Amino acid sequence: MKKLDKRAELLKKQQAELDRRTQVENEVVQLIRNCEFEKANALLETLDDNAVKQIGKELDELKAEKADILVEGMVIEQSRKGGIGSRKALGRYMEAMA
């Protein structure tokens, strides 16, 4: 699987998990308003913080790997140190194309 495809998949998973968490939290608020505290606590316990952390960790690992960026047929290599030279080159290229 290509890095961009993997990143897109992880971002979709992360957004789906965040949406689910938001839905659960809204339900918990409604239960608390109805004084159903035990049900609210039980519902809160279904949230898994490790799922969001794991997806974030996988996204960070993808960023750390050496990546090639293809911009209109031009490949700019990013280094693990942030690719400062590559960013400058990309910036100059984008300015020239504007």
GROMACS .gro file of N, CA, C and O in nm:
model
  392
    1MET      N    1   0.084  -0.118   0.000
    1MET     CA    2   0.000   0.000   0.000
    1MET      C    3   0.089   0.125   0.000
    1MET      O    4   0.187   0.131   0.072
    2LYS      N    5   0.053   0.220  -0.081
    2LYS     CA    6   0.130   0.343  -0.088
    2LYS      C    7   0.112   0.424   0.039
    2LYS      O    8   0.011   0.412   0.108
    3LYS      N    9   0.212   0.507   0.069
    3LYS     CA   10   0.208   0.587   0.192
    3LYS      C   11   0.088   0.680   0.195
    3LYS      O   12   0.025   0.696   0.299
    4LEU      N   13   0.056   0.742   0.082
    4LEU     CA   14  -0.059   0.831   0.079
    4LEU      C   15  -0.190   0.756   0.103
    4LEU      O   16  -0.278   0.805   0.173
    5ASP      N   17  -0.200   0.635   0.047
    5ASP     CA   18  -0.319   0.553   0.069
    5ASP      C   19  -0.329   0.513   0.215
    5ASP      O   20  -0.438   0.516   0.274
    6LYS      N   21  -0.215   0.475   0.273
    6LYS     CA   22  -0.212   0.435   0.414
    6LYS      C   23  -0.251   0.554   0.503
    6LYS      O   24  -0.330   0.541   0.596
    7ARG      N   25  -0.196   0.672   0.471
    7ARG     CA   26  -0.228   0.792   0.548
    7ARG      C   27  -0.377   0.826   0.537
    7ARG      O   28  -0.442   0.857   0.636
    8ALA      N   29  -0.431   0.817   0.415
    8ALA     CA   30  -0.573   0.845   0.395
    8ALA      C   31  -0.659   0.747   0.474
    8ALA      O   32  -0.757   0.787   0.538
    9GLU      N   33  -0.620   0.621   0.472
    9GLU     CA   34  -0.694   0.519   0.548
    9GLU      C   35  -0.691   0.548   0.698
    9GLU      O   36  -0.793   0.541   0.767
   10LEU      N   37  -0.572   0.583   0.747
   10LEU     CA   38  -0.558   0.612   0.890
   10LEU      C   39  -0.637   0.737   0.929
   10LEU      O   40  -0.700   0.740   1.036
   11LEU      N   41  -0.636   0.838   0.844
   11LEU     CA   42  -0.712   0.960   0.874
   11LEU      C   43  -0.862   0.932   0.876
   11LEU      O   44  -0.935   0.986   0.960
   12LYS      N   45  -0.909   0.846   0.785
   12LYS     CA   46  -1.050   0.808   0.785
   12LYS      C   47  -1.086   0.732   0.913
   12LYS      O   48  -1.191   0.755   0.973
   13LYS      N   49  -0.998   0.639   0.952
   13LYS     CA   50  -1.021   0.564   1.076
   13LYS      C   51  -1.024   0.658   1.196
   13LYS      O   52  -1.109   0.645   1.285
   14GLN      N   53  -0.930   0.754   1.198
   14GLN     CA   54  -0.923   0.849   1.308
   14GLN      C   55  -1.050   0.934   1.314
   14GLN      O   56  -1.108   0.953   1.422
   15GLN      N   57  -1.095   0.983   1.200
   15GLN     CA   58  -1.215   1.066   1.197
   15GLN      C   59  -1.338   0.986   1.237
   15GLN      O   60  -1.424   1.036   1.310
   16ALA      N   61  -1.346   0.861   1.192
   16ALA     CA   62  -1.459   0.776   1.231
   16ALA      C   63  -1.461   0.754   1.382
   16ALA      O   64  -1.568   0.759   1.445
   17GLU      N   65  -1.345   0.731   1.439
   17GLU     CA   66  -1.336   0.710   1.584
   17GLU      C   67  -1.373   0.838   1.660
   17GLU      O   68  -1.445   0.835   1.760
   18LEU      N   69  -1.325   0.951   1.611
   18LEU     CA   70  -1.358   1.079   1.676
   18LEU      C   71  -1.508   1.109   1.665
   18LEU      O   72  -1.569   1.159   1.761
   19ASP      N   73  -1.568   1.078   1.550
   19ASP     CA   74  -1.712   1.096   1.534
   19ASP      C   75  -1.790   1.007   1.629
   19ASP      O   76  -1.889   1.050   1.689
   20ARG      N   77  -1.744   0.882   1.641
   20ARG     CA   78  -1.811   0.789   1.733
   20ARG      C   79  -1.801   0.838   1.876
   20ARG      O   80  -1.898   0.836   1.952
   21ARG      N   81  -1.683   0.887   1.913
   21ARG     CA   82  -1.663   0.938   2.049
   21ARG      C   83  -1.753   1.058   2.076
   21ARG      O   84  -1.811   1.070   2.183
   22THR      N   85  -1.767   1.145   1.977
   22THR     CA   86  -1.854   1.262   1.992
   22THR      C   87  -1.998   1.218   2.013
   22THR      O   88  -2.069   1.273   2.098
   23GLN      N   89  -2.041   1.119   1.938
   23GLN     CA   90  -2.177   1.068   1.951
   23GLN      C   91  -2.199   1.009   2.091
   23GLN      O   92  -2.301   1.036   2.156
   24VAL      N   93  -2.103   0.931   2.138
   24VAL     CA   94  -2.113   0.871   2.271
   24VAL      C   95  -2.117   0.981   2.378
   24VAL      O   96  -2.198   0.975   2.470
   25GLU      N   97  -2.030   1.080   2.364
   25GLU     CA   98  -2.027   1.189   2.462
   25GLU      C   99  -2.158   1.266   2.464
   25GLU      O  100  -2.206   1.305   2.572
   26ASN      N  101  -2.219   1.287   2.348
   26ASN     CA  102  -2.350   1.354   2.343
   26ASN      C  103  -2.457   1.271   2.412
   26ASN      O  104  -2.543   1.325   2.483
   27GLU      N  105  -2.451   1.141   2.392
   27GLU     CA  106  -2.546   1.051   2.459
   27GLU      C  107  -2.525   1.053   2.610
   27GLU      O  108  -2.622   1.050   2.687
   28VAL      N  109  -2.399   1.060   2.652
   28VAL     CA  110  -2.368   1.065   2.795
   28VAL      C  111  -2.425   1.193   2.856
   28VAL      O  112  -2.483   1.190   2.965
   29VAL      N  113  -2.410   1.304   2.787
   29VAL     CA  114  -2.464   1.431   2.837
   29VAL      C  115  -2.615   1.420   2.854
   29VAL      O  116  -2.671   1.464   2.955
   30GLN      N  117  -2.680   1.359   2.755
   30GLN     CA  118  -2.826   1.342   2.765
   30GLN      C  119  -2.863   1.252   2.882
   30GLN      O  120  -2.959   1.280   2.955
   31LEU      N  121  -2.789   1.145   2.903
   31LEU     CA  122  -2.816   1.056   3.016
   31LEU      C  123  -2.797   1.129   3.149
   31LEU      O  124  -2.876   1.111   3.242
   32ILE      N  125  -2.695   1.211   3.158
   32ILE     CA  126  -2.671   1.286   3.282
   32ILE      C  127  -2.785   1.385   3.305
   32ILE      O  128  -2.831   1.401   3.419
   33ARG      N  129  -2.831   1.448   3.200
   33ARG     CA  130  -2.946   1.540   3.214
   33ARG      C  131  -3.069   1.468   3.266
   33ARG      O  132  -3.151   1.527   3.335
   34ASN      N  133  -3.081   1.341   3.229
   34ASN     CA  134  -3.195   1.260   3.275
   34ASN      C  135  -3.165   1.189   3.406
   34ASN      O  136  -3.242   1.101   3.447
   35CYS      N  137  -3.054   1.226   3.469
   35CYS     CA  138  -3.012   1.168   3.599
   35CYS      C  139  -2.990   1.017   3.590
   35CYS      O  140  -3.011   0.945   3.688
   36GLU      N  141  -2.946   0.970   3.477
   36GLU     CA  142  -2.914   0.828   3.459
   36GLU      C  143  -2.762   0.813   3.464
   36GLU      O  144  -2.697   0.780   3.365
   37PHE      N  145  -2.709   0.833   3.583
   37PHE     CA  146  -2.564   0.840   3.600
   37PHE      C  147  -2.494   0.707   3.578
   37PHE      O  148  -2.385   0.703   3.521
   38GLU      N  149  -2.555   0.598   3.622
   38GLU     CA  150  -2.492   0.467   3.604
   38GLU      C  151  -2.482   0.431   3.456
   38GLU      O  152  -2.380   0.379   3.411
   39LYS      N  153  -2.588   0.458   3.381
   39LYS     CA  154  -2.585   0.432   3.237
   39LYS      C  155  -2.481   0.521   3.169
   39LYS      O  156  -2.410   0.477   3.078
   40ALA      N  157  -2.471   0.646   3.215
   40ALA     CA  158  -2.372   0.738   3.158
   40ALA      C  159  -2.231   0.686   3.182
   40ALA      O  160  -2.147   0.688   3.092
   41ASN      N  161  -2.203   0.641   3.305
   41ASN     CA  162  -2.071   0.586   3.337
   41ASN      C  163  -2.041   0.462   3.253
   41ASN      O  164  -1.929   0.446   3.204
   42ALA      N  165  -2.139   0.375   3.239
   42ALA     CA  166  -2.120   0.254   3.160
   42ALA      C  167  -2.089   0.288   3.015
   42ALA      O  168  -2.001   0.227   2.952
   43LEU      N  169  -2.157   0.388   2.963
   43LEU     CA  170  -2.134   0.430   2.825
   43LEU      C  171  -1.995   0.493   2.809
   43LEU      O  172  -1.925   0.469   2.711
   44LEU      N  173  -1.954   0.572   2.906
   44LEU     CA  174  -1.821   0.633   2.902
   44LEU      C  175  -1.711   0.528   2.905
   44LEU      O  176  -1.606   0.546   2.843
   45GLU      N  177  -1.734   0.420   2.974
   45GLU     CA  178  -1.634   0.313   2.983
   45GLU      C  179  -1.614   0.241   2.850
   45GLU      O  180  -1.514   0.172   2.833
   46THR      N  181  -1.706   0.260   2.755
   46THR     CA  182  -1.691   0.197   2.624
   46THR      C  183  -1.590   0.271   2.536
   46THR      O  184  -1.548   0.219   2.434
   47LEU      N  185  -1.554   0.393   2.576
   47LEU     CA  186  -1.458   0.471   2.498
   47LEU      C  187  -1.318   0.418   2.524
   47LEU      O  188  -1.277   0.397   2.636
   48ASP      N  189  -1.245   0.397   2.415
   48ASP     CA  190  -1.110   0.342   2.423
   48ASP      C  191  -1.010   0.448   2.377
   48ASP      O  192  -0.997   0.473   2.257
   49ASP      N  193  -0.942   0.511   2.473
   49ASP     CA  194  -0.844   0.614   2.440
   49ASP      C  195  -0.727   0.557   2.361
   49ASP      O  196  -0.665   0.627   2.282
   50ASN      N  197  -0.696   0.431   2.382
   50ASN     CA  198  -0.583   0.369   2.313
   50ASN      C  199  -0.604   0.360   2.163
   50ASN      O  200  -0.508   0.363   2.086
   51ALA      N  201  -0.730   0.351   2.118
   51ALA     CA  202  -0.758   0.343   1.974
   51ALA      C  203  -0.713   0.471   1.905
   51ALA      O  204  -0.645   0.467   1.802
   52VAL      N  205  -0.748   0.586   1.963
   52VAL     CA  206  -0.709   0.714   1.904
   52VAL      C  207  -0.558   0.733   1.914
   52VAL      O  208  -0.494   0.780   1.819
   53LYS      N  209  -0.500   0.695   2.026
   53LYS     CA  210  -0.355   0.708   2.044
   53LYS      C  211  -0.280   0.622   1.943
   53LYS      O  212  -0.180   0.664   1.887
   54GLN      N  213  -0.328   0.500   1.919
   54GLN     CA  214  -0.260   0.409   1.826
   54GLN      C  215  -0.264   0.465   1.684
   54GLN      O  216  -0.164   0.460   1.612
   55ILE      N  217  -0.378   0.518   1.643
   55ILE     CA  218  -0.388   0.576   1.509
   55ILE      C  219  -0.294   0.695   1.497
   55ILE      O  220  -0.223   0.710   1.397
   56GLY      N  221  -0.290   0.779   1.600
   56GLY     CA  222  -0.198   0.894   1.600
   56GLY      C  223  -0.054   0.850   1.592
   56GLY      O  224   0.027   0.911   1.520
   57LYS      N  225  -0.021   0.742   1.662
   57LYS     CA  226   0.115   0.691   1.660
   57LYS      C  227   0.152   0.640   1.521
   57LYS      O  228   0.261   0.667   1.472
   58GLU      N  229   0.058   0.571   1.456
   58GLU     CA  230   0.084   0.521   1.321
   58GLU      C  231   0.102   0.637   1.222
   58GLU      O  232   0.186   0.631   1.133
   59LEU      N  233   0.023   0.742   1.239
   59LEU     CA  234   0.038   0.860   1.153
   59LEU      C  235   0.174   0.925   1.175
   59LEU      O  236   0.239   0.968   1.079
   60ASP      N  237   0.218   0.934   1.301
   60ASP     CA  238   0.349   0.992   1.331
   60ASP      C  239   0.461   0.909   1.269
   60ASP      O  240   0.560   0.964   1.220
   61GLU      N  241   0.446   0.776   1.272
   61GLU     CA  242   0.548   0.689   1.213
   61GLU      C  243   0.557   0.710   1.062
   61GLU      O  244   0.666   0.707   1.005
   62LEU      N  245   0.442   0.733   0.998
   62LEU     CA  246   0.444   0.759   0.854
   62LEU      C  247   0.516   0.889   0.824
   62LEU      O  248   0.589   0.899   0.726
   63LYS      N  249   0.497   0.990   0.909
   63LYS     CA  250   0.564   1.118   0.889
   63LYS      C  251   0.715   1.103   0.906
   63LYS      O  252   0.792   1.170   0.839
   64ALA      N  253   0.757   1.017   0.996
   64ALA     CA  254   0.899   1.000   1.026
   64ALA      C  255   0.974   0.928   0.914
   64ALA      O  256   1.093   0.946   0.897
   65GLU      N  257   0.902   0.846   0.840
   65GLU     CA  258   0.966   0.772   0.732
   65GLU      C  259   1.005   0.868   0.620
   65GLU      O  260   0.944   0.972   0.599
   66LYS      N  261   1.108   0.829   0.550
   66LYS     CA  262   1.150   0.909   0.435
   66LYS      C  263   1.038   0.904   0.332
   66LYS      O  264   0.987   0.798   0.300
   67ALA      N  265   1.000   1.021   0.280
   67ALA     CA  266   0.890   1.028   0.184
   67ALA      C  267   0.932   1.107   0.062
   67ALA      O  268   1.014   1.197   0.069
   68ASP      N  269   0.876   1.071  -0.049
   68ASP     CA  270   0.895   1.146  -0.173
   68ASP      C  271   0.763   1.216  -0.204
   68ASP      O  272   0.657   1.156  -0.194
   69ILE      N  273   0.774   1.344  -0.239
   69ILE     CA  274   0.655   1.420  -0.274
   69ILE      C  275   0.661   1.448  -0.423
   69ILE      O  276   0.759   1.501  -0.474
   70LEU      N  277   0.556   1.415  -0.494
   70LEU     CA  278   0.549   1.439  -0.637
   70LEU      C  279   0.464   1.563  -0.661
   70LEU      O  280   0.348   1.567  -0.622
   71VAL      N  281   0.524   1.666  -0.718
   71VAL     CA  282   0.453   1.790  -0.747
   71VAL      C  283   0.465   1.817  -0.896
   71VAL      O  284   0.572   1.853  -0.945
   72GLU      N  285   0.356   1.797  -0.967
   72GLU     CA  286   0.351   1.821  -1.111
   72GLU      C  287   0.473   1.764  -1.182
   72GLU      O  288   0.542   1.834  -1.257
   73GLY      N  289   0.505   1.638  -1.156
   73GLY     CA  290   0.614   1.571  -1.224
   73GLY      C  291   0.751   1.594  -1.164
   73GLY      O  292   0.849   1.540  -1.210
   74MET      N  293   0.760   1.674  -1.058
   74MET     CA  294   0.888   1.704  -0.995
   74MET      C  295   0.893   1.633  -0.860
   74MET      O  296   0.803   1.649  -0.779
   75VAL      N  297   0.994   1.555  -0.836
   75VAL     CA  298   1.006   1.482  -0.710
   75VAL      C  299   1.096   1.560  -0.617
   75VAL      O  300   1.208   1.596  -0.653
   76ILE      N  301   1.046   1.587  -0.497
   76ILE     CA  302   1.125   1.656  -0.396
   76ILE      C  303   1.138   1.560  -0.279
   76ILE      O  304   1.039   1.512  -0.225
   77GLU      N  305   1.258   1.530  -0.239
   77GLU     CA  306   1.282   1.435  -0.133
   77GLU      C  307   1.282   1.506   0.002
   77GLU      O  308   1.348   1.608   0.020
   78GLN      N  309   1.207   1.453   0.096
   78GLN     CA  310   1.207   1.506   0.231
   78GLN      C  311   1.295   1.418   0.318
   78GLN      O  312   1.290   1.297   0.310
   79SER      N  313   1.374   1.481   0.403
   79SER     CA  314   1.457   1.404   0.494
   79SER      C  315   1.384   1.387   0.626
   79SER      O  316   1.284   1.451   0.653
   80ARG      N  317   1.439   1.303   0.711
   80ARG     CA  318   1.380   1.282   0.844
   80ARG      C  319   1.394   1.405   0.932
   80ARG      O  320   1.325   1.420   1.029
   81LYS      N  321   1.485   1.495   0.897
   81LYS     CA  322   1.508   1.614   0.977
   81LYS      C  323   1.415   1.728   0.937
   81LYS      O  324   1.432   1.840   0.980
   82GLY      N  325   1.317   1.700   0.857
   82GLY     CA  326   1.220   1.802   0.823
   82GLY      C  327   1.232   1.854   0.682
   82GLY      O  328   1.147   1.926   0.634
   83GLY      N  329   1.337   1.820   0.613
   83GLY     CA  330   1.352   1.858   0.473
   83GLY      C  331   1.349   2.007   0.449
   83GLY      O  332   1.278   2.056   0.363
   84ILE      N  333   1.425   2.084   0.527
   84ILE     CA  334   1.424   2.229   0.515
   84ILE      C  335   1.460   2.273   0.374
   84ILE      O  336   1.394   2.356   0.314
   85GLY      N  337   1.565   2.216   0.317
   85GLY     CA  338   1.604   2.249   0.181
   85GLY      C  339   1.494   2.214   0.081
   85GLY      O  340   1.467   2.288  -0.013
   86SER      N  341   1.429   2.103   0.104
   86SER     CA  342   1.321   2.060   0.016
   86SER      C  343   1.204   2.157   0.024
   86SER      O  344   1.141   2.188  -0.076
   87ARG      N  345   1.174   2.204   0.142
   87ARG     CA  346   1.064   2.299   0.159
   87ARG      C  347   1.094   2.429   0.086
   87ARG      O  348   1.007   2.487   0.024
   88LYS      N  349   1.219   2.475   0.095
   88LYS     CA  350   1.257   2.598   0.025
   88LYS      C  351   1.243   2.578  -0.125
   88LYS      O  352   1.191   2.664  -0.196
   89ALA      N  353   1.289   2.463  -0.173
   89ALA     CA  354   1.281   2.433  -0.317
   89ALA      C  355   1.135   2.425  -0.360
   89ALA      O  356   1.097   2.479  -0.465
   90LEU      N  357   1.053   2.362  -0.280
   90LEU     CA  358   0.912   2.350  -0.311
   90LEU      C  359   0.847   2.488  -0.311
   90LEU      O  360   0.767   2.521  -0.399
   91GLY      N  361   0.883   2.570  -0.213
   91GLY     CA  362   0.829   2.705  -0.205
   91GLY      C  363   0.863   2.786  -0.328
   91GLY      O  364   0.778   2.855  -0.386
   92ARG      N  365   0.991   2.778  -0.370
   92ARG     CA  366   1.034   2.851  -0.489
   92ARG      C  367   0.961   2.800  -0.614
   92ARG      O  368   0.922   2.877  -0.700
   93TYR      N  369   0.945   2.670  -0.621
   93TYR     CA  370   0.874   2.611  -0.735
   93TYR      C  371   0.729   2.658  -0.740
   93TYR      O  372   0.679   2.697  -0.845
   94MET      N  373   0.662   2.656  -0.624
   94MET     CA  374   0.521   2.697  -0.618
   94MET      C  375   0.507   2.844  -0.652
   94MET      O  376   0.411   2.884  -0.719
   95GLU      N  377   0.602   2.930  -0.608
   95GLU     CA  378   0.598   3.072  -0.642
   95GLU      C  379   0.615   3.091  -0.792
   95GLU      O  380   0.548   3.175  -0.852
   96ALA      N  381   0.705   3.015  -0.851
   96ALA     CA  382   0.729   3.028  -0.994
   96ALA      C  383   0.608   2.985  -1.075
   96ALA      O  384   0.580   3.038  -1.182
   97MET      N  385   0.533   2.886  -1.024
   97MET     CA  386   0.417   2.834  -1.094
   97MET      C  387   0.295   2.924  -1.078
   97MET      O  388   0.201   2.913  -1.154
   98ALA      N  389   0.297   3.013  -0.977
   98ALA     CA  390   0.180   3.098  -0.950
   98ALA      C  391   0.164   3.209  -1.049
   98ALA      O  392   0.238   3.245  -1.129
   0.00000   0.00000   0.00000
